[in-house]
Amino acid sequence: MFSTMLMDAYRDEQPCIRIAYRTYRHLLNSRCMQASTRVSTATVRHLLFADDCALNTVTEEDMQRSMVFFAAGCADFGLTISTAKSVVMPQPPPSAEYNAPRINVNGAHLKNVETFAFLGSTLTRNMRIDYEIAQRISKAS
């Protein structure tokens, strides 16, 4: 059902969904995904199961655009997006000034967060390696 909804939502964009992925660390780190090192791509026409959804874009405008498509796909299939459970976690480059994005879904503003638990890992807006090491050490002790 979820794959059908995604295909319907993006039907005018591309006939399939392109997924970029890494098989080694840094899940959903947009800077690592832009680098070509160890990044693989797959073109998916049918997804069998989906429990959660994470949209990963480079700009605030791209995220808002993706949310519009996603919300339209949900509406077409009678699905509701829980704005209470949906959050935004921007990861700008360390040299960039942080500006909290204003992403809206069906007129509701999504909350910006500093950390997010996803697939057994805690993702953070701070992408510095020393911060990641400190987090792992604190979890281990």
mmCIF file of C-alpha atoms in Angstrom:
data_model
loop_
_atom_site.group_PDB
_atom_site.id
_atom_site.type_symbol
_atom_site.label_atom_id
_atom_site.label_comp_id
_atom_site.label_asym_id
_atom_site.label_seq_id
_atom_site.Cartn_x
_atom_site.Cartn_y
_atom_site.Cartn_z
ATOM 1 C CA MET A 1 0.000 0.000 0.000
ATOM 2 C CA PHE A 2 2.754 2.438 0.973
ATOM 3 C CA SER A 3 4.725 1.810 -2.213
ATOM 4 C CA THR A 4 1.604 2.434 -4.294
ATOM 5 C CA MET A 5 1.038 5.702 -2.475
ATOM 6 C CA LEU A 6 4.623 6.831 -3.133
ATOM 7 C CA MET A 7 4.434 5.917 -6.801
ATOM 8 C CA ASP A 8 1.151 7.813 -7.147
ATOM 9 C CA ALA A 9 2.490 10.867 -5.308
ATOM 10 C CA TYR A 10 5.535 11.118 -7.575
ATOM 11 C CA ARG A 11 3.883 9.941 -10.812
ATOM 12 C CA ASP A 12 4.609 13.174 -12.688
ATOM 13 C CA GLU A 13 8.206 13.387 -11.476
ATOM 14 C CA GLN A 14 9.788 10.089 -12.484
ATOM 15 C CA PRO A 15 8.460 6.634 -13.298
ATOM 16 C CA CYS A 16 10.394 5.173 -10.361
ATOM 17 C CA ILE A 17 11.962 6.073 -7.032
ATOM 18 C CA ARG A 18 15.750 6.530 -6.933
ATOM 19 C CA ILE A 19 17.256 5.562 -3.603
ATOM 20 C CA ALA A 20 20.814 6.440 -2.645
ATOM 21 C CA TYR A 21 22.196 4.390 0.204
ATOM 22 C CA ARG A 22 25.350 3.560 2.089
ATOM 23 C CA THR A 23 26.137 0.205 3.583
ATOM 24 C CA TYR A 24 28.604 1.620 6.086
ATOM 25 C CA ARG A 25 27.622 4.073 8.875
ATOM 26 C CA HIS A 26 26.226 7.607 8.585
ATOM 27 C CA LEU A 27 22.602 6.768 7.871
ATOM 28 C CA LEU A 28 20.731 9.819 6.512
ATOM 29 C CA ASN A 29 23.772 12.086 6.557
ATOM 30 C CA SER A 30 23.159 14.287 3.527
ATOM 31 C CA ARG A 31 26.818 15.327 3.190
ATOM 32 C CA CYS A 32 27.942 11.694 3.014
ATOM 33 C CA MET A 33 25.231 10.940 0.478
ATOM 34 C CA GLN A 34 26.435 13.757 -1.789
ATOM 35 C CA ALA A 35 29.982 12.397 -1.774
ATOM 36 C CA SER A 36 30.368 9.576 -4.254
ATOM 37 C CA THR A 37 32.473 7.454 -1.894
ATOM 38 C CA ARG A 38 30.709 4.202 -0.998
ATOM 39 C CA VAL A 39 27.329 5.483 -2.166
ATOM 40 C CA SER A 40 25.203 3.104 -4.186
ATOM 41 C CA THR A 41 21.966 3.848 -5.971
ATOM 42 C CA ALA A 42 19.000 1.678 -6.753
ATOM 43 C CA THR A 43 15.933 2.330 -8.824
ATOM 44 C CA VAL A 44 12.886 0.913 -7.099
ATOM 45 C CA ARG A 45 9.550 0.370 -8.763
ATOM 46 C CA HIS A 46 7.922 -1.696 -6.019
ATOM 47 C CA LEU A 47 8.495 -1.415 -2.293
ATOM 48 C CA LEU A 48 6.961 -4.262 -0.348
ATOM 49 C CA PHE A 49 6.827 -2.944 3.205
ATOM 50 C CA ALA A 50 7.396 0.368 4.953
ATOM 51 C CA ASP A 51 7.049 1.050 8.645
ATOM 52 C CA ASP A 52 8.516 4.548 8.849
ATOM 53 C CA CYS A 53 9.409 7.129 6.275
ATOM 54 C CA ALA A 54 12.405 9.470 6.237
ATOM 55 C CA LEU A 55 12.650 12.107 3.527
ATOM 56 C CA ASN A 56 16.187 13.338 2.930
ATOM 57 C CA THR A 57 16.712 16.487 0.876
ATOM 58 C CA VAL A 58 19.455 19.073 0.494
ATOM 59 C CA THR A 59 17.470 22.313 0.713
ATOM 60 C CA GLU A 60 14.496 23.541 2.694
ATOM 61 C CA GLU A 61 12.652 24.178 -0.568
ATOM 62 C CA ASP A 62 13.226 20.584 -1.702
ATOM 63 C CA MET A 63 11.945 19.286 1.643
ATOM 64 C CA GLN A 64 8.795 21.399 1.444
ATOM 65 C CA ARG A 65 8.239 20.261 -2.145
ATOM 66 C CA SER A 66 8.679 16.601 -1.150
ATOM 67 C CA MET A 67 6.241 17.062 1.726
ATOM 68 C CA VAL A 68 3.640 18.512 -0.658
ATOM 69 C CA PHE A 69 3.967 15.445 -2.921
ATOM 70 C CA PHE A 70 3.949 13.089 0.060
ATOM 71 C CA ALA A 71 0.853 14.723 1.600
ATOM 72 C CA ALA A 72 -0.950 14.580 -1.753
ATOM 73 C CA GLY A 73 -0.147 10.875 -2.063
ATOM 74 C CA CYS A 74 -1.423 10.238 1.456
ATOM 75 C CA ALA A 75 -4.637 12.132 0.710
ATOM 76 C CA ASP A 76 -5.201 10.168 -2.513
ATOM 77 C CA PHE A 77 -5.177 6.936 -0.507
ATOM 78 C CA GLY A 78 -7.076 8.217 2.526
ATOM 79 C CA LEU A 79 -4.012 8.171 4.775
ATOM 80 C CA THR A 80 -3.353 10.801 7.432
ATOM 81 C CA ILE A 81 0.057 12.249 8.293
ATOM 82 C CA SER A 82 0.462 12.565 12.056
ATOM 83 C CA THR A 83 1.945 16.037 12.485
ATOM 84 C CA ALA A 84 2.438 15.252 16.190
ATOM 85 C CA LYS A 85 4.852 12.436 15.253
ATOM 86 C CA SER A 86 6.439 14.070 12.191
ATOM 87 C CA VAL A 87 9.599 16.103 12.784
ATOM 88 C CA VAL A 88 12.291 17.914 10.802
ATOM 89 C CA MET A 89 16.005 17.589 11.553
ATOM 90 C CA PRO A 90 18.143 19.776 9.294
ATOM 91 C CA GLN A 91 21.828 18.917 8.915
ATOM 92 C CA PRO A 92 23.526 21.952 7.373
ATOM 93 C CA PRO A 93 27.274 21.865 6.718
ATOM 94 C CA PRO A 94 29.324 22.890 9.800
ATOM 95 C CA SER A 95 30.415 26.092 8.046
ATOM 96 C CA ALA A 96 26.840 27.177 7.288
ATOM 97 C CA GLU A 97 24.757 29.339 9.573
ATOM 98 C CA TYR A 98 21.894 27.405 11.145
ATOM 99 C CA ASN A 99 18.422 28.611 10.260
ATOM 100 C CA ALA A 100 15.535 26.484 11.489
ATOM 101 C CA PRO A 101 13.458 25.461 8.467
ATOM 102 C CA ARG A 102 9.716 26.022 8.404
ATOM 103 C CA ILE A 103 8.252 22.893 6.871
ATOM 104 C CA ASN A 104 4.470 22.653 6.736
ATOM 105 C CA VAL A 105 2.151 19.727 6.090
ATOM 106 C CA ASN A 106 -1.487 20.466 5.339
ATOM 107 C CA GLY A 107 -1.141 23.855 7.048
ATOM 108 C CA ALA A 108 0.537 22.494 10.201
ATOM 109 C CA HIS A 109 4.123 23.487 11.024
ATOM 110 C CA LEU A 110 6.416 20.522 11.764
ATOM 111 C CA LYS A 111 8.617 20.640 14.862
ATOM 112 C CA ASN A 112 12.398 21.019 14.407
ATOM 113 C CA VAL A 113 14.489 18.623 16.533
ATOM 114 C CA GLU A 114 18.179 18.313 17.468
ATOM 115 C CA THR A 115 18.188 14.492 17.731
ATOM 116 C CA PHE A 116 16.068 11.725 16.280
ATOM 117 C CA ALA A 117 15.928 7.980 16.989
ATOM 118 C CA PHE A 118 15.761 5.999 13.730
ATOM 119 C CA LEU A 119 16.418 2.299 13.077
ATOM 120 C CA GLY A 120 18.119 1.790 16.442
ATOM 121 C CA SER A 121 20.449 4.778 16.091
ATOM 122 C CA THR A 122 20.219 8.303 17.387
ATOM 123 C CA LEU A 123 20.758 10.779 14.583
ATOM 124 C CA THR A 124 21.853 14.281 15.463
ATOM 125 C CA ARG A 125 21.920 17.642 13.752
ATOM 126 C CA ASN A 126 25.552 18.047 14.860
ATOM 127 C CA MET A 127 27.603 16.041 12.343
ATOM 128 C CA ARG A 128 31.045 16.592 13.851
ATOM 129 C CA ILE A 129 32.982 13.376 14.463
ATOM 130 C CA ASP A 130 34.036 14.332 18.010
ATOM 131 C CA TYR A 131 30.379 14.728 18.960
ATOM 132 C CA GLU A 132 29.532 11.317 17.484
ATOM 133 C CA ILE A 133 32.405 9.671 19.380
ATOM 134 C CA ALA A 134 31.311 11.291 22.655
ATOM 135 C CA GLN A 135 27.752 10.028 22.081
ATOM 136 C CA ARG A 136 28.954 6.469 21.460
ATOM 137 C CA ILE A 137 31.200 6.520 24.535
ATOM 138 C CA SER A 138 28.347 7.762 26.721
ATOM 139 C CA LYS A 139 26.084 4.966 25.417
ATOM 140 C CA ALA A 140 28.750 2.328 26.093
ATOM 141 C CA SER A 141 29.320 3.373 29.706
#
